[in-house]
CSV table of C-alpha atoms and ligand atoms in Angstrom, one decimal:
chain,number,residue,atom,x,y,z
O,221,UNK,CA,-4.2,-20.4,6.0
O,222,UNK,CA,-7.5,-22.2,7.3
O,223,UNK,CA,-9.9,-20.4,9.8
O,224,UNK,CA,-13.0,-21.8,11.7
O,225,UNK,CA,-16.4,-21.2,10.2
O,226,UNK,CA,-18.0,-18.4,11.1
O,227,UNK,CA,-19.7,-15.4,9.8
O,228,UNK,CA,-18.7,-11.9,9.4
O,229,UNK,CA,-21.2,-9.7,8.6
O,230,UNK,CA,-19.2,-6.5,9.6
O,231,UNK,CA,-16.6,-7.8,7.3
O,232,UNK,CA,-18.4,-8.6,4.2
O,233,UNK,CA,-20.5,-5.1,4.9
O,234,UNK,CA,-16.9,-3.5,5.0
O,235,UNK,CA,-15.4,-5.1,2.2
O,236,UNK,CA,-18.2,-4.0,0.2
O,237,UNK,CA,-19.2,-0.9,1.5
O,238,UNK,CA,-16.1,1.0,2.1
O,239,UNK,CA,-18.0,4.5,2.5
O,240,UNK,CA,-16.3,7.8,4.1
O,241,UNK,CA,-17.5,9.5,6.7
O,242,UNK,CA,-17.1,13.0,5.2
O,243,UNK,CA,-18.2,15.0,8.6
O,244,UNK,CA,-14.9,16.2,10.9
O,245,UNK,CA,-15.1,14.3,13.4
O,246,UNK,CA,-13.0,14.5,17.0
O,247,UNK,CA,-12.4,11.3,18.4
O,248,UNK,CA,-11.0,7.6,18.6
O,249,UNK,CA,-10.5,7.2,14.6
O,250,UNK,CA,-11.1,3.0,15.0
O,251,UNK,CA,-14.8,3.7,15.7
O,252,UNK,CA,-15.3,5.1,12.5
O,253,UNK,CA,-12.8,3.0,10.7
O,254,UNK,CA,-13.5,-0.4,8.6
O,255,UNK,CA,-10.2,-1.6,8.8
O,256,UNK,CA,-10.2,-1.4,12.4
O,257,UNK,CA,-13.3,-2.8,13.0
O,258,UNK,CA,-12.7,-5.6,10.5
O,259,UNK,CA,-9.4,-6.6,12.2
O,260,UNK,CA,-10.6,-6.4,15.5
O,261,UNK,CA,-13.4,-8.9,14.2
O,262,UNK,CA,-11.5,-11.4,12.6
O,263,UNK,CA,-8.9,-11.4,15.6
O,264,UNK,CA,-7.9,-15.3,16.4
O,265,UNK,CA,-8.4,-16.4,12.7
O,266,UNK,CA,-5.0,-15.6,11.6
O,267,UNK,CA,-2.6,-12.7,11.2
O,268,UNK,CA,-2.2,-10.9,8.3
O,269,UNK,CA,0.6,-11.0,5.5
O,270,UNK,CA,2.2,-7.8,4.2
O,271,UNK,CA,4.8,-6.8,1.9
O,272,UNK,CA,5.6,-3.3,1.1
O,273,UNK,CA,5.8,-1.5,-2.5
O,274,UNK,CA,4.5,-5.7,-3.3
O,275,UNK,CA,2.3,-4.6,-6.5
O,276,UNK,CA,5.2,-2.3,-7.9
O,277,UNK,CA,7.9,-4.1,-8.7
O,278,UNK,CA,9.8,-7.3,-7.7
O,279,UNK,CA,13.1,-9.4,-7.8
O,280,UNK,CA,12.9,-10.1,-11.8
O,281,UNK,CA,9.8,-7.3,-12.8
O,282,UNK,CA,8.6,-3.9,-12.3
O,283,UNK,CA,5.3,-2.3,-12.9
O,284,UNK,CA,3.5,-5.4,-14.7
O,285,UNK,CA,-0.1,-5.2,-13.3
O,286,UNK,CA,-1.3,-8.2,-11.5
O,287,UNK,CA,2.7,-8.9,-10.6
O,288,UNK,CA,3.6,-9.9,-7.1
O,289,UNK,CA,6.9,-11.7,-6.0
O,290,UNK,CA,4.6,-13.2,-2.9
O,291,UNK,CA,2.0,-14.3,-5.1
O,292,UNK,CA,5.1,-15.5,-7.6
O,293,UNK,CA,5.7,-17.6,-5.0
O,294,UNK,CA,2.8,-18.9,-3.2
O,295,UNK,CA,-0.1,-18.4,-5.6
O,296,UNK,CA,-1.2,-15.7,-3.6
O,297,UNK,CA,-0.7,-12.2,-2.7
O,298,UNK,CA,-0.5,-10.3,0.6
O,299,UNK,CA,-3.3,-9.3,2.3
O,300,UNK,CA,-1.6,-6.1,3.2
O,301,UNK,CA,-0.4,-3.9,0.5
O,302,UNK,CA,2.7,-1.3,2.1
O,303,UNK,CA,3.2,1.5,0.5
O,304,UNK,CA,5.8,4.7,0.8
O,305,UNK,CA,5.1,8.7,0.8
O,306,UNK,CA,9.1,9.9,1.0
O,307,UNK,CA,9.0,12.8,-1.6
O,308,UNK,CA,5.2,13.5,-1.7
O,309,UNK,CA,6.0,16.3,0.6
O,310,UNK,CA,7.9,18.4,-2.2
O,311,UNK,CA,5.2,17.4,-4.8
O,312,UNK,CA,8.1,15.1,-6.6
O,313,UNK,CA,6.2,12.9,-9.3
O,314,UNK,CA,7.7,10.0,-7.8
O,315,UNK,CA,8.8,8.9,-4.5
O,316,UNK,CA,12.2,8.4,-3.3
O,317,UNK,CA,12.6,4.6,-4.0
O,318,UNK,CA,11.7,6.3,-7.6
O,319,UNK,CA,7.7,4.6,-7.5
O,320,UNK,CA,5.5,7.1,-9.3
O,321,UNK,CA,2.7,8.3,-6.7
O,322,UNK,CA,0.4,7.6,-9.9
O,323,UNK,CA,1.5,4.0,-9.9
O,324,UNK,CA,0.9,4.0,-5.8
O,325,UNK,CA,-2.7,5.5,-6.1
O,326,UNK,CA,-3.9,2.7,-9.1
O,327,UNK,CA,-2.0,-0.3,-7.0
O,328,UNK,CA,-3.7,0.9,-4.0
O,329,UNK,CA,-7.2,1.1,-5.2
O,330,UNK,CA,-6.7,-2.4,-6.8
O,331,UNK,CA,-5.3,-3.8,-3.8
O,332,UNK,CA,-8.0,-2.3,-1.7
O,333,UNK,CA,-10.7,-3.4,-4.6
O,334,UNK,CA,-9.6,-6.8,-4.1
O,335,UNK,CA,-10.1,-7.3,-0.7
O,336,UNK,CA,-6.6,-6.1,0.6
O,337,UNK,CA,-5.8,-3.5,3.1
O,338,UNK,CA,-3.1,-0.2,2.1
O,339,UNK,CA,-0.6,1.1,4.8
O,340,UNK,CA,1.4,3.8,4.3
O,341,UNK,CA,5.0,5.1,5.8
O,342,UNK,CA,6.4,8.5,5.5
O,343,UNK,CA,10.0,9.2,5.3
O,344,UNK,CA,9.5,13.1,4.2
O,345,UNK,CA,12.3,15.4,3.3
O,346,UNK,CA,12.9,17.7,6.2
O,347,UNK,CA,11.7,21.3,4.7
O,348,UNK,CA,13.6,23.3,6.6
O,349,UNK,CA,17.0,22.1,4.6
O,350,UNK,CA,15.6,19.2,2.6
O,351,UNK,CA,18.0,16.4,3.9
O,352,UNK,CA,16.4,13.3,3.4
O,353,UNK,CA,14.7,11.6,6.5
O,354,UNK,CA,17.7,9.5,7.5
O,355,UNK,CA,19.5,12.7,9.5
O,356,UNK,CA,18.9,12.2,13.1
O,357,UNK,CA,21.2,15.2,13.6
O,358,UNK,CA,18.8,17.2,11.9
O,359,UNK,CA,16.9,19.9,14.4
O,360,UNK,CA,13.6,19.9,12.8
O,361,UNK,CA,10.9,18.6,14.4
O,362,UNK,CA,10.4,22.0,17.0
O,363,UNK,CA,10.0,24.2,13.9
O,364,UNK,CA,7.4,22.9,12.6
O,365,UNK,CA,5.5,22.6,15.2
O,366,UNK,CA,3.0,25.4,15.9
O,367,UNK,CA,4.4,28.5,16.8
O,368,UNK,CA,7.7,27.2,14.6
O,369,UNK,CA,9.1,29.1,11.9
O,370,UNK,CA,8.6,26.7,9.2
O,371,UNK,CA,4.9,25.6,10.6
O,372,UNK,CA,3.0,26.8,7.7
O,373,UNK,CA,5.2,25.2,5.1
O,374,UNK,CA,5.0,22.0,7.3
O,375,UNK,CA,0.9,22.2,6.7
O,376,UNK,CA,1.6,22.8,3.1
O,377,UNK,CA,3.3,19.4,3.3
O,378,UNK,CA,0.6,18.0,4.9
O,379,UNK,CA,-2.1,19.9,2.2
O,380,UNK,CA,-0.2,17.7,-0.4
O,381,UNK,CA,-0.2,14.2,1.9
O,382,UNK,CA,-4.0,15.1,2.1
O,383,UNK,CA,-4.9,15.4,-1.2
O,384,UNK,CA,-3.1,12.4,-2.3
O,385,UNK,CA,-5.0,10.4,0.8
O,386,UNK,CA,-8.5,11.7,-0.4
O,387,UNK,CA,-7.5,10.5,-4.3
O,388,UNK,CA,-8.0,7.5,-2.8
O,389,UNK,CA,-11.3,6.6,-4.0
O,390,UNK,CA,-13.2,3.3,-5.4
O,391,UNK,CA,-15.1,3.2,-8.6
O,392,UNK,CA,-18.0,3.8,-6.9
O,393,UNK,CA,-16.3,7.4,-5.6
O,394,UNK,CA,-16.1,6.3,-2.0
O,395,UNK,CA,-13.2,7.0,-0.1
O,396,UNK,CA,-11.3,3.7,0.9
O,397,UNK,CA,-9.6,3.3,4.4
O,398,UNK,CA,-6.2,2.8,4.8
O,399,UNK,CA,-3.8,3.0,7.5
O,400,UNK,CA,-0.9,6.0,8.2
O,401,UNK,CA,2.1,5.1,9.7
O,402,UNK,CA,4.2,8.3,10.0
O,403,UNK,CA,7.0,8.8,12.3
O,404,UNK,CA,8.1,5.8,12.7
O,405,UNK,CA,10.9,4.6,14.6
O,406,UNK,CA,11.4,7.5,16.6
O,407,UNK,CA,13.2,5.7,19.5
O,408,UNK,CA,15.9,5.3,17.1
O,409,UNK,CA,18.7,8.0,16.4
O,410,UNK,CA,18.6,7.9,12.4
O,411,UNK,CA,15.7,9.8,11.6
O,412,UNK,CA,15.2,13.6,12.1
O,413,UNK,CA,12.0,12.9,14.5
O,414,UNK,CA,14.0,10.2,16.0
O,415,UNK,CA,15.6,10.3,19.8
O,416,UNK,CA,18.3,12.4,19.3
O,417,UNK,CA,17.2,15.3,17.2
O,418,UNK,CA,13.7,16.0,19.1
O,419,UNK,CA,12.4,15.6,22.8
O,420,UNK,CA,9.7,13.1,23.5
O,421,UNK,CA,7.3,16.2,23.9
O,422,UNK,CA,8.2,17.7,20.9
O,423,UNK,CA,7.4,14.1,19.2
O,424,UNK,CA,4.1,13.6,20.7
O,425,UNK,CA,2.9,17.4,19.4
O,426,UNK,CA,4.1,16.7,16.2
O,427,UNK,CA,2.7,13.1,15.5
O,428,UNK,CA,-0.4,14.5,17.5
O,429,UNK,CA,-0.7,17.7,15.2
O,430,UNK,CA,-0.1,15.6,11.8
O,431,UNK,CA,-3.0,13.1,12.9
O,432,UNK,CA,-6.1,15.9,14.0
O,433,UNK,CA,-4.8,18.0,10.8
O,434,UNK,CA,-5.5,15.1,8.3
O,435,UNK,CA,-8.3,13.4,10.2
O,436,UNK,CA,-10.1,16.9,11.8
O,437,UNK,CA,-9.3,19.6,9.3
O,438,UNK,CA,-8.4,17.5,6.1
O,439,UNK,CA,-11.6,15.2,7.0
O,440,UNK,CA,-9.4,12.2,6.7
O,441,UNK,CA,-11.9,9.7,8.8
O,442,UNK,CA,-11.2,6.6,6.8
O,443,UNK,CA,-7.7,6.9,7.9
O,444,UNK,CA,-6.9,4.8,10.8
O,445,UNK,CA,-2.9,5.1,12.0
O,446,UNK,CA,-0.5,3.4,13.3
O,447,UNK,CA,2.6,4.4,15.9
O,448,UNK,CA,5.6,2.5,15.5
O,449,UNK,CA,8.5,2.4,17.2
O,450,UNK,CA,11.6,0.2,16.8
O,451,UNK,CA,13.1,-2.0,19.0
O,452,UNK,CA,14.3,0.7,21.4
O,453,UNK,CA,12.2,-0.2,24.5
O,454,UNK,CA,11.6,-2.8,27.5
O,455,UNK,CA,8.3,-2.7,28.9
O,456,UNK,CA,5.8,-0.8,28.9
O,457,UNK,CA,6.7,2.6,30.1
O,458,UNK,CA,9.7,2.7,27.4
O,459,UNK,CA,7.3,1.5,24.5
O,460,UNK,CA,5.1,4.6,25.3
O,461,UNK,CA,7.9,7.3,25.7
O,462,UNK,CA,6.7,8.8,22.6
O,463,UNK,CA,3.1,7.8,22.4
O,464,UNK,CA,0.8,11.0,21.7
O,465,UNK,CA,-2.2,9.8,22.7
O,466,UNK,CA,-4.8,6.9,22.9
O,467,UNK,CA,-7.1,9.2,20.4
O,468,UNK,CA,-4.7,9.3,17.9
O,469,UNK,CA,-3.8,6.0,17.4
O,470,UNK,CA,-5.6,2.6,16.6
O,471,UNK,CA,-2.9,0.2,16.2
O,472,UNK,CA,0.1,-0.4,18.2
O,473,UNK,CA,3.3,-1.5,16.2
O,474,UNK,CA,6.5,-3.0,16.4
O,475,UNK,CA,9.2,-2.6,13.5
O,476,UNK,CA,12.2,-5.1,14.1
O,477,UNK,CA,14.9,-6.2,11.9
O,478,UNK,CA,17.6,-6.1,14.6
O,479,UNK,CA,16.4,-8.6,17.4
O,480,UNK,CA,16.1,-11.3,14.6
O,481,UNK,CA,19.5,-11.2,13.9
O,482,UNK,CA,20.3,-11.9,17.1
O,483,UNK,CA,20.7,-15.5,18.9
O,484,UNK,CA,17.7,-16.8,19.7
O,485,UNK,CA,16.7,-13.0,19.2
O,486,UNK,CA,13.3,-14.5,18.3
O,487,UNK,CA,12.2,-14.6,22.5
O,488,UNK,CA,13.6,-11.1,22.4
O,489,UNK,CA,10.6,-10.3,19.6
O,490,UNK,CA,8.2,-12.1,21.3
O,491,UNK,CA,8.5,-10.4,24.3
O,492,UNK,CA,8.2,-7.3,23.1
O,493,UNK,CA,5.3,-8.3,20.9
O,494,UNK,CA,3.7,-9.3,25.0
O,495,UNK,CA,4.0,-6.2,26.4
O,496,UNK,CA,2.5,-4.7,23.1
O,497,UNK,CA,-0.1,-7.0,22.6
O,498,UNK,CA,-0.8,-6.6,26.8
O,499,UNK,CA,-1.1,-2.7,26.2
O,500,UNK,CA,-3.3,-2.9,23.1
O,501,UNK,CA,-6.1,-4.8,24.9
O,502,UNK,CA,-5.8,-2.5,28.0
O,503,UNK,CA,-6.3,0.5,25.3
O,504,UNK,CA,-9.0,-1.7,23.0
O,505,UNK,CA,-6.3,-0.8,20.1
O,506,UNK,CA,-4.5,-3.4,17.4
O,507,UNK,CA,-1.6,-4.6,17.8
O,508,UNK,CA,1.0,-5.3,14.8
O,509,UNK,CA,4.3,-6.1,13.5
O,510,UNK,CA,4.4,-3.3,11.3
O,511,UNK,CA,8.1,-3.8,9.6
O,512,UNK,CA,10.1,-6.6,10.0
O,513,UNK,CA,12.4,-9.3,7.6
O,514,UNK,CA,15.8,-10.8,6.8
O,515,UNK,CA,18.2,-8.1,4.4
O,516,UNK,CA,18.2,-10.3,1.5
O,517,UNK,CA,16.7,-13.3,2.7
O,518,UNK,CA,20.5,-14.8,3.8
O,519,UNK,CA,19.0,-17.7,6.0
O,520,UNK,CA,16.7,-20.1,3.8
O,521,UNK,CA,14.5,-20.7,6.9
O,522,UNK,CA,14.3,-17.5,7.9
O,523,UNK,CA,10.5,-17.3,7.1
O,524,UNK,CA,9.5,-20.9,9.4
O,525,UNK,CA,12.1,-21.0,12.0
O,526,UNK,CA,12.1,-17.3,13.1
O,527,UNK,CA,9.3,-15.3,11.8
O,528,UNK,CA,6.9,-18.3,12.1
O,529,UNK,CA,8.3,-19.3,15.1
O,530,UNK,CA,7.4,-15.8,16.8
O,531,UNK,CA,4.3,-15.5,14.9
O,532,UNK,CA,3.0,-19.1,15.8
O,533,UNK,CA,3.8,-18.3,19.7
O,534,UNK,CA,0.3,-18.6,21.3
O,535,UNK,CA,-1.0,-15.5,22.4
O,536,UNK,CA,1.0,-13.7,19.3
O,537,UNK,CA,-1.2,-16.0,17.0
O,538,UNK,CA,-3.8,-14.9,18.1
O,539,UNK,CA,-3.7,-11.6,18.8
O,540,UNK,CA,-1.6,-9.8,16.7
O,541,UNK,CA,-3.3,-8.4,13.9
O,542,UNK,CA,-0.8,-8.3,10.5
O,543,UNK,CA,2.9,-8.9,10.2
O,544,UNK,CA,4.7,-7.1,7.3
O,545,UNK,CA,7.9,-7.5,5.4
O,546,UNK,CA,10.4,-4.9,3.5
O,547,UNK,CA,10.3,-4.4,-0.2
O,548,UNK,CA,11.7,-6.1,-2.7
O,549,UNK,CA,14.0,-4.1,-4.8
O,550,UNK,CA,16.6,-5.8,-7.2
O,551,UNK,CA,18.7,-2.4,-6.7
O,552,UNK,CA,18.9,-2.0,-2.8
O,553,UNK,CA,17.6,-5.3,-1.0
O,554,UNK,CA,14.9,-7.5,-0.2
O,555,UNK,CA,12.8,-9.3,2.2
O,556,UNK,CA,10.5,-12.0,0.5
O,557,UNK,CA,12.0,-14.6,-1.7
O,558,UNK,CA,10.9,-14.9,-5.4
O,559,UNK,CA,11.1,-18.0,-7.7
O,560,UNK,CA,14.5,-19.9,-7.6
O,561,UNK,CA,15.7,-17.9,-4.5
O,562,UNK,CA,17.2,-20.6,-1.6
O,563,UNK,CA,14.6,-19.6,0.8
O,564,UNK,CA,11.7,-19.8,-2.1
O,565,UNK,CA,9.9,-23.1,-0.6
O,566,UNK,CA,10.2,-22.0,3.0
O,567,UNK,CA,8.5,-18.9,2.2
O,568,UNK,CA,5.9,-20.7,1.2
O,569,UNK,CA,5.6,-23.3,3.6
O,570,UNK,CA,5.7,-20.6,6.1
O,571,UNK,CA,2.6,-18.4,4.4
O,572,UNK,CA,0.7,-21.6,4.3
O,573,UNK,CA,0.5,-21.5,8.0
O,574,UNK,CA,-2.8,-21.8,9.4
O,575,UNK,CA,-2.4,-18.8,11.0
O,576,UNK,CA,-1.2,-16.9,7.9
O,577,UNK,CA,-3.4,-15.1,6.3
O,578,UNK,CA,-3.0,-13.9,2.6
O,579,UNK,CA,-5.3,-12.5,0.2
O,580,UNK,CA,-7.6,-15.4,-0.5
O,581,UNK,CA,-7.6,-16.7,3.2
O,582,UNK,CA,-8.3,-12.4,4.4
O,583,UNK,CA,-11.3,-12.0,1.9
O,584,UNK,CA,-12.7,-15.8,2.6
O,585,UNK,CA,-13.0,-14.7,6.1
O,586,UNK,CA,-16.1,-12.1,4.8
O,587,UNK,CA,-17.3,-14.7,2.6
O,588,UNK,CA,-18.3,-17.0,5.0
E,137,BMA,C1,14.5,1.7,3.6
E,137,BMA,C2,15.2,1.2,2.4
E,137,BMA,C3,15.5,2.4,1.5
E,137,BMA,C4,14.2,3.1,1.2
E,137,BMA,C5,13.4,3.4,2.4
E,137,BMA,C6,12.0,4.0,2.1
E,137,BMA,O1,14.3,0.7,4.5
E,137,BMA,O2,14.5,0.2,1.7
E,137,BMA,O3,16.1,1.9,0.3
E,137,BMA,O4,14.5,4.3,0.5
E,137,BMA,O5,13.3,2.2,3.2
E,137,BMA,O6,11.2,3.1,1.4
């Protein structure tokens, strides 16, 4: 969690001075974007931590402010803060892991207000027949594209996302940057914009459409996004099937669960981290490890001897940008160990990496 001395005026100007641009602007969203710019500055001093819904609820808690099973357990919390949309679409109160939005808007701004950064993922209803995301049978994605027949009630999906997005605000009534993450895994088959229910075409309109609506029409500058695929891929060419566009996207992502489980599966996730780390300094984008963790935290180690060992490979450490894991949800599963778990120590040997940044070590790095 150490990092070499050195200042960062860009960060300390955006961690103070997280201002919106409110003019519509065409164009690559990480020139106007803190987050991006911050990340990109601070690449080589560490990667970042991240654990979704982390401020919400844990393993033995829910909805206690200032509560995080990562900071139960290392003194610390995330320096990335995920965060789900699913049911914001059908203006529901609360999403579909049952978080209220209201909840998600007050953790955010704290998160953001201390120094952390918010992504967001999307698994919207389909509103054609309102199955849930997870129906990669589905036929959606081509009607709602322009010229679809359910286009218009699409945008009215995207009116709500928007309005929650611009809610965001600090105390000071500036908009704070985050970073969208929709359609994600799309070279998997389970989702209804996943391989087998849409054409790669018909992927890169929509994810194309979603972004200029929210950042052109909607004004949405301070959002910077993120396109993530799954595992689905070998080399370049295949990661970028579905890729819409280099002015659409800032960060290049990776979500894997499934190469971890496998032996030595770990070389499997750092090559593919390679060839996306290779293609994001080609494009002057990010690269991350948008999703990843161990269902339930089974292997006590889990956190050194496979995520650490893939995160403390050499040109991983020091150019990937943040690593995040799944939530934590006494219910369903989890992906970060709280106190008394097996793997509680090695979680927190493994965050005290030097390369492993959390929220003290993230904001230090403006402070210097
Ligand atoms: C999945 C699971 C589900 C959850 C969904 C969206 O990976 O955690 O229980 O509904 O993410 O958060």
């Amino acid at each position: 969690m150490k990092f070499k001395n050195i200042t960062y005026g860009l960060l300390v100007s955006t961690m103070s001075f997280f201002s919106c641009q409110t003019t519509v602007k065409k164009g690559v969203v990480s020139k106007e974007n803190p987050i991006i710019e911050t990340l990109k500055s601070i690449k080589g001093e560490g990667i970042l931590f991240g654990h979704q819904d982390d401020l919400a609820y844990g393993m033995q808690w829910s909805y206690i402010d200032g509560e995080s099973d990562v900071n139960r357990v290392t003194g610390d919390y995330p320096a990335l803060f995920g965060w789900e949309l699913g049911g914001i679409e059908f203006n529901h109160t609360h999403n579909l892991d049952s978080v209220p939005f209201s909840a998600i808007k007050r953790l955010a701004i704290w998160g953001h207000d201390k120094g952390g950064v918010n992504t967001f993922s999307w698994h919207p209803y389909s509103v054609i027949d309102t199955v849930s995301a997870w129906n990669g049978d589905s036929v959606v994605v081509k009607h709602i594209l322009p010229g679809g027949a359910y286009h218009e009630a699409f945008k009215k999906q995207l009116d709500i996302v928007a309005n929650f997005f611009t809610s965001l605000k600090d105390e000071k009534g500036n908009a704070i940057p985050f970073i969208f993450r929709p359609w994600h895994e799309m070279d998997g088959d389970w989702f209804w914009w996943g391989s087998k229910a849409c054409s790669s075409d018909e992927f890169k309109k929509l994810f194309r459409f979603t972004i200029e609506y929210l950042r052109d029409i909607k004004g949405l500058s301070n959002m910077a996004v993120a396109y993530s695929p799954d595992r689905n891929f070998s080399g370049e060419d295949e990661y970028l099937t579905w890729y819409p566009g280099d002015d659409v996207v800032d960060i290049l992502g990776l979500d894997n669960y499934h190469d971890f489980k496998m032996e030595n599966g770990e070389t499997v996730v750092i090559d593919k981290l390679h060839t996306i780390i290779h293609l994001a300094n080609v494009k002057n984008k990010l690269a991350a490890l948008t999703e990843t963790g161990l269902d339930n935290v089974t292997d006590s180690v889990w956190f050194t001897q496979k995520l650490g060992k893939v995160l403390n490979d050499s040109i991983i450490s020091r150019e990937l940008s943040y690593a995040m894991v799944w939530r934590n949800d006494p219910k369903v599963h989890f992906f970060f160990p709280y106190p008394g778990h097996p793997a509680e120590e090695d979680a927190k040997a493994f965050c005290a990496g030097k390369n492993i940044l959390l929220l003290k070590d993230y904001k230090g790095l403006g402070e210097k």
